[in-house]
Amino acid sequence: MIIVMKAGADSQDKEAVLKRIMELGYTPHVISGTTRDVIGAVGDERGKLVLQSLESLHGVESVVPILQPYKLASKEVKPTRDIVKISENVEIGGDKVIVMAGPCSVESEEQIIETAVAVKAAGAHILRGGAFKPRTSPYSFQGLEEEGLKLLAKAREITGLPVVTEVINIETADLVADYSDILQIGARNSQNFALLKKVGQLRKPVLLKRGMAMTIQELLMSAEYILAEGNQSVILCERGIRTFETATRNTLDLSAVPVLQSKTHLPVVVDPSHGTGNHHYVAPMSCAAVACGADGLIIEVHPDPEHATSDGPQSLKPSTFAKMMEQLKKIAEVSGRTV
Ligand code: PEP
Ligand code: MN
């Protein structure tokens, strides 16, 4: 249920509403607006009609049901789009298209520093790099783990770029959070509900990727797990889904961008690297993502893709990435945005 407070309601009114919601066995989530607050009361759907009684409390304008199964992620609760703050001068969800770039895996100090410096020079805003890698084969490179996190932190120190890196399990989530600015939940873990709850309890922005066989509604339900734990900084990522098509690694569902933006206030970014699996298709699909309104991109860049330990075929060389950034600026300008 959504409890809409009156424009003139004071903090005492709000406190009384929060107290009553909890007495009824629901969890309140306050969404502060410029003129009024809205309180989402979430919990067991079956008994929710008891919340209707809140209408009689002082300062309450109305109590309305949230129709979507995802509640806190829904535009019904918050019609305006979120701006997720990442660092002092980087935020995702505003007019600026945010570009995250870097290697699939952190491989060595030289590799990550060289890439970080190059993507920064080309105009990237955030450095990506996997330290814990969820690989399809147990015999593939599994990542440098904590050593990789330390190298990412070093690259951040040198370049000033905030860092996004993947969390693959609950056991190492706190460790990853100590080093990174954004916690990435990968496609393979996007319905690992215990892990989603864990990152919901950490106070770091979360980049939630769409699973390979996940509907848009399921993606929003996964986001709901994070939001329901009290972490309101969630960024969604379209990274391609499995279809019958084999010409690309996945089928990049760009229609997910406007669809998600019509259903949720959460920012939406696009990953054309995993979405296509081929470096030739990354720039065109990045341009298309910006054109259809994506809030950002996450791109794999490697100084020597032929020798990358993972995802070399879809990684751009720094020089190609720099050219693509110039193209993106022009595309963004058409819709009154910047990169
Ligand atoms: C990655 O970003 O390197 C990754 C493993 O992505 P995904 O979870 O989308 O496959
Ligand atoms: Mn990868």
XYZ file of C-alpha atoms and ligand atoms in Angstrom:
350
model
C 0.000 0.000 0.000
C 1.092 3.587 -0.545
C 0.308 6.087 2.177
C 0.284 9.556 0.648
C 0.865 12.235 3.283
C -0.756 15.669 3.008
C 1.495 18.488 1.801
C 1.347 20.132 5.245
C 1.871 16.982 7.342
C 4.540 17.386 10.038
C 7.088 14.949 11.435
C 4.764 13.929 14.296
C 2.105 12.900 11.768
C 4.702 10.898 9.891
C 6.020 9.210 13.028
C 2.481 8.172 14.000
C 1.941 6.628 10.575
C 5.276 4.770 10.691
C 4.453 3.426 14.166
C 1.013 2.219 13.115
C 2.394 0.508 9.976
C 4.857 -1.437 12.119
C 2.158 -2.329 14.676
C 0.173 -3.840 11.827
C 3.174 -6.010 10.917
C 4.315 -4.142 7.794
C 7.602 -2.441 6.957
C 7.476 1.271 6.136
C 9.728 2.836 3.497
C 9.672 6.628 3.337
C 10.067 8.249 -0.064
C 10.605 11.969 0.450
C 9.203 14.273 -2.196
C 9.640 18.005 -2.672
C 6.141 18.872 -1.459
C 5.031 15.741 0.381
C 6.201 12.375 1.631
C 4.919 9.055 0.442
C 5.261 5.966 2.616
C 5.310 2.511 1.095
C 4.034 -0.169 3.485
C 5.234 -3.565 2.333
C 4.704 -7.022 3.730
C 2.247 -9.871 3.510
C -0.075 -9.134 0.599
C -2.907 -11.155 2.124
C -3.741 -8.897 5.056
C -2.946 -5.572 3.435
C -6.499 -4.226 3.641
C -5.968 -3.494 7.360
C -3.642 -0.712 6.191
C -6.666 1.134 4.811
C -7.419 2.204 8.418
C -4.400 4.531 8.237
C -6.576 6.872 6.203
C -8.087 8.174 9.448
C -4.720 9.298 10.876
C -3.867 12.978 11.014
C -1.812 14.185 8.054
C -2.724 11.284 5.770
C -4.263 12.196 2.439
C -4.945 8.757 1.004
C -4.046 5.079 1.156
C -3.880 3.343 -2.193
C -2.884 -0.179 -3.170
C 0.284 -0.708 -5.220
C -0.907 -2.764 -8.153
C 2.440 -4.145 -9.347
C 3.994 -7.147 -7.586
C 7.205 -5.138 -7.250
C 6.308 -2.385 -4.825
C 9.297 -0.211 -3.929
C 10.720 -0.487 -7.444
C 7.465 0.666 -8.963
C 6.722 4.084 -10.419
C 3.464 4.013 -8.478
C 5.469 4.634 -5.302
C 7.855 7.162 -6.845
C 7.055 8.616 -10.259
C 10.269 10.647 -10.532
C 13.482 8.995 -11.701
C 16.232 8.202 -9.196
C 19.655 9.721 -9.288
C 22.086 7.306 -7.653
C 25.135 8.987 -6.179
C 28.317 7.002 -6.690
C 31.021 9.430 -5.596
C 31.572 13.149 -5.087
C 31.156 13.910 -8.789
C 29.591 10.832 -10.363
C 25.887 10.067 -10.288
C 23.777 7.741 -12.422
C 20.288 8.695 -13.579
C 20.727 12.354 -14.489
C 21.184 14.010 -17.897
C 24.726 12.757 -18.170
C 25.216 9.301 -19.684
C 27.642 7.483 -17.381
C 30.196 5.171 -18.964
C 31.782 2.366 -16.939
C 34.727 0.756 -18.697
C 37.546 -1.649 -18.015
C 38.569 -5.265 -18.415
C 36.344 -8.258 -17.825
C 38.870 -9.521 -15.246
C 41.595 -7.783 -13.303
C 44.713 -9.692 -14.401
C 47.736 -7.751 -13.160
C 48.726 -4.367 -11.791
C 50.082 -3.278 -15.127
C 46.943 -4.352 -16.991
C 44.424 -2.649 -14.699
C 46.390 0.593 -14.279
C 47.066 0.882 -18.008
C 43.386 0.287 -18.782
C 42.154 2.648 -16.073
C 44.388 5.471 -17.287
C 43.329 4.881 -20.905
C 39.565 4.736 -20.272
C 39.765 7.809 -18.081
C 41.606 9.718 -20.801
C 38.865 8.696 -23.243
C 36.191 10.090 -20.908
C 34.939 7.084 -18.914
C 33.468 7.920 -15.505
C 33.768 4.595 -13.657
C 36.300 1.731 -13.830
C 34.998 -1.822 -14.166
C 36.942 -5.002 -13.491
C 36.146 -8.424 -12.088
C 38.151 -9.721 -9.135
C 35.811 -12.609 -8.283
C 34.716 -14.174 -11.560
C 31.662 -16.422 -11.952
C 32.929 -18.676 -14.765
C 30.885 -21.267 -16.627
C 33.786 -23.717 -16.346
C 35.468 -24.498 -13.013
C 38.742 -24.810 -14.952
C 38.648 -21.226 -16.282
C 40.441 -18.343 -14.531
C 38.417 -17.540 -11.403
C 39.824 -14.062 -10.749
C 42.592 -12.601 -8.569
C 40.109 -12.287 -5.684
C 41.299 -9.983 -2.870
C 44.508 -9.194 -4.731
C 42.310 -8.018 -7.630
C 40.295 -5.796 -5.296
C 43.498 -4.194 -4.030
C 44.603 -3.508 -7.587
C 41.246 -1.908 -8.373
C 41.612 0.311 -5.308
C 45.083 1.283 -6.513
C 43.724 2.143 -9.967
C 41.066 4.294 -8.301
C 43.728 6.080 -6.279
C 45.725 6.860 -9.418
C 42.850 7.882 -11.691
C 40.150 9.052 -9.281
C 37.654 6.764 -11.049
C 35.143 5.002 -8.778
C 35.130 1.220 -9.135
C 32.427 -1.337 -9.968
C 33.188 -5.007 -9.351
C 31.201 -8.190 -8.973
C 30.067 -9.869 -5.770
C 29.596 -13.597 -6.282
C 28.669 -14.852 -2.824
C 27.569 -13.822 0.657
C 30.863 -14.896 2.250
C 32.941 -12.346 0.331
C 30.326 -9.568 0.010
C 31.660 -7.467 2.919
C 35.184 -7.743 1.582
C 34.118 -6.575 -1.898
C 32.125 -3.727 -0.349
C 35.237 -2.557 1.528
C 37.060 -1.964 -1.749
C 34.432 -1.010 -4.309
C 32.048 1.869 -4.986
C 29.373 -0.190 -6.759
C 28.554 -3.849 -6.102
C 27.767 -5.724 -9.290
C 25.363 -8.656 -9.165
C 26.007 -10.673 -12.297
C 23.548 -12.353 -14.607
C 24.189 -15.753 -13.025
C 23.374 -14.501 -9.533
C 20.479 -12.239 -10.381
C 17.984 -14.573 -8.731
C 20.237 -15.599 -5.857
C 17.790 -14.156 -3.351
C 20.023 -14.672 -0.311
C 22.795 -12.680 -2.037
C 20.321 -9.977 -3.089
C 19.230 -9.617 0.541
C 22.856 -9.399 1.632
C 23.721 -6.555 -0.759
C 20.451 -4.916 0.269
C 21.892 -4.705 3.781
C 25.184 -3.197 2.614
C 25.136 0.527 2.122
C 26.698 0.630 -1.328
C 25.008 1.167 -4.717
C 24.181 -2.085 -6.503
C 24.390 -2.712 -10.255
C 21.902 -5.518 -10.847
C 22.268 -7.348 -14.132
C 19.400 -9.055 -15.876
C 19.644 -12.840 -15.850
C 20.001 -14.653 -19.161
C 16.494 -16.077 -18.957
C 14.860 -13.398 -16.880
C 11.744 -11.453 -17.764
C 11.598 -7.742 -17.087
C 9.169 -8.380 -14.270
C 11.544 -10.905 -12.690
C 14.367 -8.365 -12.899
C 12.211 -5.864 -11.042
C 11.321 -8.494 -8.430
C 15.049 -9.072 -7.870
C 15.556 -5.322 -7.461
C 12.712 -5.410 -4.943
C 14.709 -7.828 -2.753
C 17.503 -5.245 -2.499
C 15.159 -2.291 -1.947
C 13.141 -4.155 0.689
C 16.311 -4.501 2.794
C 16.603 -0.713 2.851
C 19.187 -0.141 0.117
C 17.638 2.411 -2.216
C 20.612 2.748 -4.563
C 19.891 0.187 -7.262
C 20.876 0.457 -10.933
C 19.445 -2.047 -13.417
C 21.509 -3.451 -16.282
C 20.309 -4.961 -19.541
C 23.087 -7.343 -20.677
C 21.351 -9.523 -23.233
C 19.178 -12.575 -22.897
C 19.238 -16.091 -24.349
C 17.203 -16.534 -27.492
C 17.357 -18.937 -30.464
C 19.831 -16.570 -32.158
C 23.428 -17.754 -32.198
C 25.039 -15.020 -34.311
C 25.601 -13.033 -31.140
C 26.537 -14.318 -27.658
C 23.208 -13.043 -26.299
C 20.366 -11.007 -27.761
C 20.655 -7.461 -26.448
C 17.088 -6.495 -25.579
C 17.247 -2.727 -25.937
C 13.488 -2.467 -25.711
C 14.023 -3.266 -22.018
C 15.328 0.310 -21.591
C 12.097 2.200 -22.368
C 9.992 -0.595 -20.890
C 11.866 -0.451 -17.577
C 11.815 3.328 -17.579
C 8.030 3.206 -17.908
C 7.711 0.851 -14.937
C 10.400 1.882 -12.462
C 12.197 4.914 -11.085
C 15.517 3.009 -11.002
C 18.236 4.007 -13.516
C 18.858 1.603 -16.413
C 22.259 0.959 -17.974
C 23.224 -1.269 -20.907
C 26.084 -3.763 -21.338
C 26.666 -4.225 -25.093
C 29.845 -6.251 -24.456
C 28.072 -9.259 -22.929
C 24.966 -8.361 -24.927
C 26.687 -9.101 -28.242
C 29.880 -10.965 -27.310
C 31.737 -9.434 -30.256
C 33.826 -6.258 -30.211
C 32.602 -5.325 -33.710
C 29.067 -4.836 -32.451
C 29.836 -2.960 -29.245
C 30.036 0.591 -30.648
C 26.838 0.396 -32.759
C 24.847 -1.084 -29.871
C 26.297 1.468 -27.441
C 25.103 4.249 -29.744
C 21.686 2.589 -29.939
C 21.537 2.284 -26.140
C 22.242 5.991 -25.690
C 19.717 6.839 -28.410
C 16.964 4.872 -26.679
C 17.543 6.625 -23.372
C 19.906 4.439 -21.327
C 21.319 6.147 -18.248
C 24.706 4.594 -18.807
C 26.850 1.893 -20.372
C 29.230 -0.751 -19.071
C 31.892 -1.685 -21.603
C 34.751 -4.184 -21.570
C 38.098 -2.656 -22.581
C 41.429 -4.504 -22.585
C 44.875 -3.297 -23.721
C 45.564 -6.694 -25.341
C 42.225 -8.443 -26.014
C 43.869 -11.384 -27.819
C 45.553 -12.405 -24.575
C 42.741 -11.549 -22.127
C 42.001 -14.222 -19.507
C 38.267 -13.742 -20.087
C 35.961 -12.207 -22.697
C 38.731 -11.077 -25.075
C 36.541 -11.377 -28.212
C 34.091 -8.788 -26.889
C 36.674 -6.390 -25.439
C 37.531 -3.110 -27.140
C 41.072 -1.864 -27.444
C 41.559 1.503 -25.705
C 41.888 3.292 -29.064
C 38.585 1.859 -30.349
C 36.937 2.749 -27.047
C 38.159 6.348 -27.383
C 36.674 6.583 -30.901
C 33.385 5.195 -29.645
C 33.242 7.799 -26.868
C 33.451 10.553 -29.506
C 30.538 8.973 -31.381
C 28.495 8.672 -28.197
C 28.895 12.374 -27.462
C 27.193 13.212 -30.757
C 24.349 10.765 -30.167
C 23.777 12.081 -26.642
C 23.689 15.663 -27.854
C 20.708 14.920 -30.108
C 18.579 14.164 -27.061
C 19.927 17.063 -24.992
C 22.277 14.909 -22.947
C 26.019 14.696 -22.397
C 28.489 11.864 -21.931
C 30.944 -9.406 -16.309
O 30.523 -8.238 -16.177
O 32.120 -9.664 -16.603
C 29.960 -10.515 -16.254
C 30.328 -11.726 -15.837
O 28.748 -10.163 -16.696
P 27.352 -10.986 -16.746
O 27.037 -11.308 -15.328
O 26.391 -10.014 -17.356
O 27.583 -12.198 -17.593
Mn 32.983 -10.327 -18.927
